[in-house]
Coordinates of C-alpha atoms and ligand atoms in Angstrom, one line a residue:
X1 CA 0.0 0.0 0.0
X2 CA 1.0 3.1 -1.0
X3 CA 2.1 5.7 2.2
X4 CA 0.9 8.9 2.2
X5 CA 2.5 11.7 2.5
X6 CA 2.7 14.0 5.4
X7 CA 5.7 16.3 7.5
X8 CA 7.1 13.6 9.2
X9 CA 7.6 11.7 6.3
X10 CA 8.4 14.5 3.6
X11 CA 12.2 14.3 4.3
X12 CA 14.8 16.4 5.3
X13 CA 15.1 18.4 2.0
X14 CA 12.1 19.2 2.3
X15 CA 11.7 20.1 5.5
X16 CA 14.5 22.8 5.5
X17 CA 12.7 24.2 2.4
X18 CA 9.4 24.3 4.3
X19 CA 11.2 26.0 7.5
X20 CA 13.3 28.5 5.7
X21 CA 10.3 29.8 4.2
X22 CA 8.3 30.0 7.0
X23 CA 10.8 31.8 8.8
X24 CA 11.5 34.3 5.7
X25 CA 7.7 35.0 6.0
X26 CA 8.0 35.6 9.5
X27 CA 11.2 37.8 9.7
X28 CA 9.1 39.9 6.8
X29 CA 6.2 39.8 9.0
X30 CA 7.6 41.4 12.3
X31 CA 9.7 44.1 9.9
X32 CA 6.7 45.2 8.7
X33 CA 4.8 45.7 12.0
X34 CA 8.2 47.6 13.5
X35 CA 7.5 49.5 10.0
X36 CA 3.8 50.1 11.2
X37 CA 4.4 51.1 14.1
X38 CA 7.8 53.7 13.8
X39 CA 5.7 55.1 10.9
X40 CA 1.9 55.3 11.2
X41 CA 1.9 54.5 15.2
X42 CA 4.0 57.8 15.9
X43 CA 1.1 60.0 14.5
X44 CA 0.0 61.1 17.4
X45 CA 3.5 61.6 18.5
X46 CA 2.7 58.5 21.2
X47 CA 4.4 54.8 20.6
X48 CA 1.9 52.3 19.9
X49 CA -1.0 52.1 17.0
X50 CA -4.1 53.7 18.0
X51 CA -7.5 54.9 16.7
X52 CA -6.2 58.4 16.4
X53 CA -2.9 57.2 14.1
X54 CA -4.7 55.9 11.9
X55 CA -7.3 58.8 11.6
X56 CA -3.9 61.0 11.0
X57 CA -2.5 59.2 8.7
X58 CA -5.4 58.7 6.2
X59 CA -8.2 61.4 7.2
X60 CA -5.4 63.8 8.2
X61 CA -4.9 66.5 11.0
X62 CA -7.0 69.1 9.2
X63 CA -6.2 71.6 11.9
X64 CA -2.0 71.5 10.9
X65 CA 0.3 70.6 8.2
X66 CA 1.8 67.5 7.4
X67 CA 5.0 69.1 8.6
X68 CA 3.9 70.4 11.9
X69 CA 2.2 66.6 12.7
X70 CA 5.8 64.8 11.5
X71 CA 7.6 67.5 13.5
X72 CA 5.3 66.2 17.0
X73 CA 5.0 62.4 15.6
X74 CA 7.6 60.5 13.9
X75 CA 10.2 63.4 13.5
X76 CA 10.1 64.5 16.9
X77 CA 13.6 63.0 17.4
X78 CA 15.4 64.1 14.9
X79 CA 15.1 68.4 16.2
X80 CA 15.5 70.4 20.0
X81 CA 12.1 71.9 21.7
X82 CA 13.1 75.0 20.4
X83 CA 14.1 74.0 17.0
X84 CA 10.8 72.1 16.5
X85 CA 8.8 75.4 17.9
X86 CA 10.6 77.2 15.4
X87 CA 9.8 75.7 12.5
X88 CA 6.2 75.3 13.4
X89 CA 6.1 78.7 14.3
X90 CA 7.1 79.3 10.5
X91 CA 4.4 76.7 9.1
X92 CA 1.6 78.8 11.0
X93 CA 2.6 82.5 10.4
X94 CA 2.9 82.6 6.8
X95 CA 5.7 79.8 5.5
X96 CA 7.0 82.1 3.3
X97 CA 10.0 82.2 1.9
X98 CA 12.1 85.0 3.1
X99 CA 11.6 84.1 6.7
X100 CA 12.3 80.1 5.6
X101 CA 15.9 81.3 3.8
X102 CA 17.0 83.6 7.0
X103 CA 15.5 81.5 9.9
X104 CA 14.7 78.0 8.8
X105 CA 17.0 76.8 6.3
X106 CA 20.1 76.3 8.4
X107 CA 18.0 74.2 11.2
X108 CA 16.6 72.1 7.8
X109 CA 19.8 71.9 6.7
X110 CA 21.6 70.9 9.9
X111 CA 18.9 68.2 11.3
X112 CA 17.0 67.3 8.3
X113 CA 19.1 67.2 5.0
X114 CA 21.0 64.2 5.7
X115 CA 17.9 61.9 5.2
X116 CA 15.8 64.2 3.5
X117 CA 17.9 64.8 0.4
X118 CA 17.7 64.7 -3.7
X119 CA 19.6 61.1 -2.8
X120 CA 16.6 59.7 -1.2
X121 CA 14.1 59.0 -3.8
X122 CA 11.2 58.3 -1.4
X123 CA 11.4 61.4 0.8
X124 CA 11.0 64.9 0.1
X125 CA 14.0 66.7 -0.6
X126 CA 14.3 69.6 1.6
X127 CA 16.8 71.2 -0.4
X128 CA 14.2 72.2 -3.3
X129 CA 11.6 75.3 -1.2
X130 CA 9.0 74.0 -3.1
X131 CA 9.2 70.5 -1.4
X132 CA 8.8 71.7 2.0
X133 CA 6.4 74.1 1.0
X134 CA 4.2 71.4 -0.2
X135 CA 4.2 70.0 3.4
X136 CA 3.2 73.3 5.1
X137 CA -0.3 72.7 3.8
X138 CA -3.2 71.5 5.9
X139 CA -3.1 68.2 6.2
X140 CA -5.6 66.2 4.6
X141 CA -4.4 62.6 5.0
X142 CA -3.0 60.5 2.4
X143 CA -3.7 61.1 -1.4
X144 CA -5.6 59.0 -3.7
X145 CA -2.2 59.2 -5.7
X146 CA -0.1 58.0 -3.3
X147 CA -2.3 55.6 -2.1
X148 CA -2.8 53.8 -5.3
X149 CA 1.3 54.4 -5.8
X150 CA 2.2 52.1 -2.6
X151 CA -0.8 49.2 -3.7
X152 CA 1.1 49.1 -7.4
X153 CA 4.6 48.3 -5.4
X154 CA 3.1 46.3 -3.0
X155 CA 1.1 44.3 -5.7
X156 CA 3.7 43.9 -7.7
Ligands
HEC1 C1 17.3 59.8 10.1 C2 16.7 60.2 8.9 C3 15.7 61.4 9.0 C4 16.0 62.6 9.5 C5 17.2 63.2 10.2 C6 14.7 63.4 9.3 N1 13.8 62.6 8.6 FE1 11.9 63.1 8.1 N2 11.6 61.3 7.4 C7 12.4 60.2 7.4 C8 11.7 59.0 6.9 C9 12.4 57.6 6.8 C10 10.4 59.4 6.6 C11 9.3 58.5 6.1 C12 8.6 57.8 7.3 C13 7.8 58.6 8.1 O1 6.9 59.4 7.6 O2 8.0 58.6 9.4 C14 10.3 60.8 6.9 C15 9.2 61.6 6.7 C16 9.1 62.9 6.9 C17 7.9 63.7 6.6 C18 6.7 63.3 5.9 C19 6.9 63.4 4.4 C20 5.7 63.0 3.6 O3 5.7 63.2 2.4 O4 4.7 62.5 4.2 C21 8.2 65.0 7.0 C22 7.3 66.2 6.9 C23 9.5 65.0 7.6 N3 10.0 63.7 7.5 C24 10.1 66.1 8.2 C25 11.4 66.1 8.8 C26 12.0 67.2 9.4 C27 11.4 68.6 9.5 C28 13.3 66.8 9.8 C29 14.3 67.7 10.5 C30 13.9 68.3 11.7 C31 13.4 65.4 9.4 N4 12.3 65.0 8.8 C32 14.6 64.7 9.7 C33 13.8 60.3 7.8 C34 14.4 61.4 8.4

């Protein structure tokens, strides 16, 4: 009679082939939850997803910028108190950009331009005005454009 076939009796081969790709799946599978959560759970500037990150992220703060809500969320790090009050300061008043070249700039370009550069395809450079000035808008969540930008990459 003909034995059939089940994990104990697959073989060794096989099960290495089996365990390696359950444990690639799983390595991609806690990356992208420490992705979820440094990204969209720092929304509301507190670790940890909740109802109110996810409102940020795709309803948007419609009372700030997207700049102002990186700059108390996932940004907060990367700028001093003061530095951050600054710039936010800026976003409210007017964002203009004589203010931006004699106050701004040199806090950009001192905590922000080493990620945020014409290197880094995904993020906006901060070297180009009209990059940051985009960001000084109110916030109205995610677009439609970019939405459907990260399904195509994800899908493919
Ligand atoms: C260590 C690298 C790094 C530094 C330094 C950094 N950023 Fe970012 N920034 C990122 C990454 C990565 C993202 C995308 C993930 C996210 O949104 O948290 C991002 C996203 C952003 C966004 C959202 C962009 C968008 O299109 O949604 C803003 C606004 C922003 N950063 C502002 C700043 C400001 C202002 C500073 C300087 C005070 C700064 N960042 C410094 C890495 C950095």
């Amino acid at each position: 009679m003909q034995k059939t076939l089940n994990l104990c009796n697959i073989g060794t081969p096989f099960k290495l082939l089996f365990t390696g790709y359950l444990c690639t799946i799983a390595l991609g599978y806690l990356l992208a939850i420490a992705q979820i959560l440094f990204t969209h759970g720092m929304a509301d500037g507190k670790i940890g997803l909740s109802l109110e990150d996810v409102v940020y992220n795709y309803y948007g703060n419609r009372s700030g910028s997207i700049l102002e809500k990186k700059l108390n969320g996932s940004m907060k790090m990367n700028a001093s108190d003061a530095e951050r009050f600054k710039i936010i300061q800026w976003v409210r008043d007017s964002a203009d950009e004589q203010t931006f070249n004699r106050e701004i700039k040199s806090i950009i370009e001192k905590d922000c331009l080493m990620c945020h550069n014409e290197h880094t395809g995904s993020l906006p450079n901060f070297g180009e005005f009209e990059e940051i000035k985009e960001l000084t808008k109110s916030d109205t969540g995610i677009s439609y454009a970019s939405l459907t930008r990260v399904s195509h990459i994800h899908l493919r």
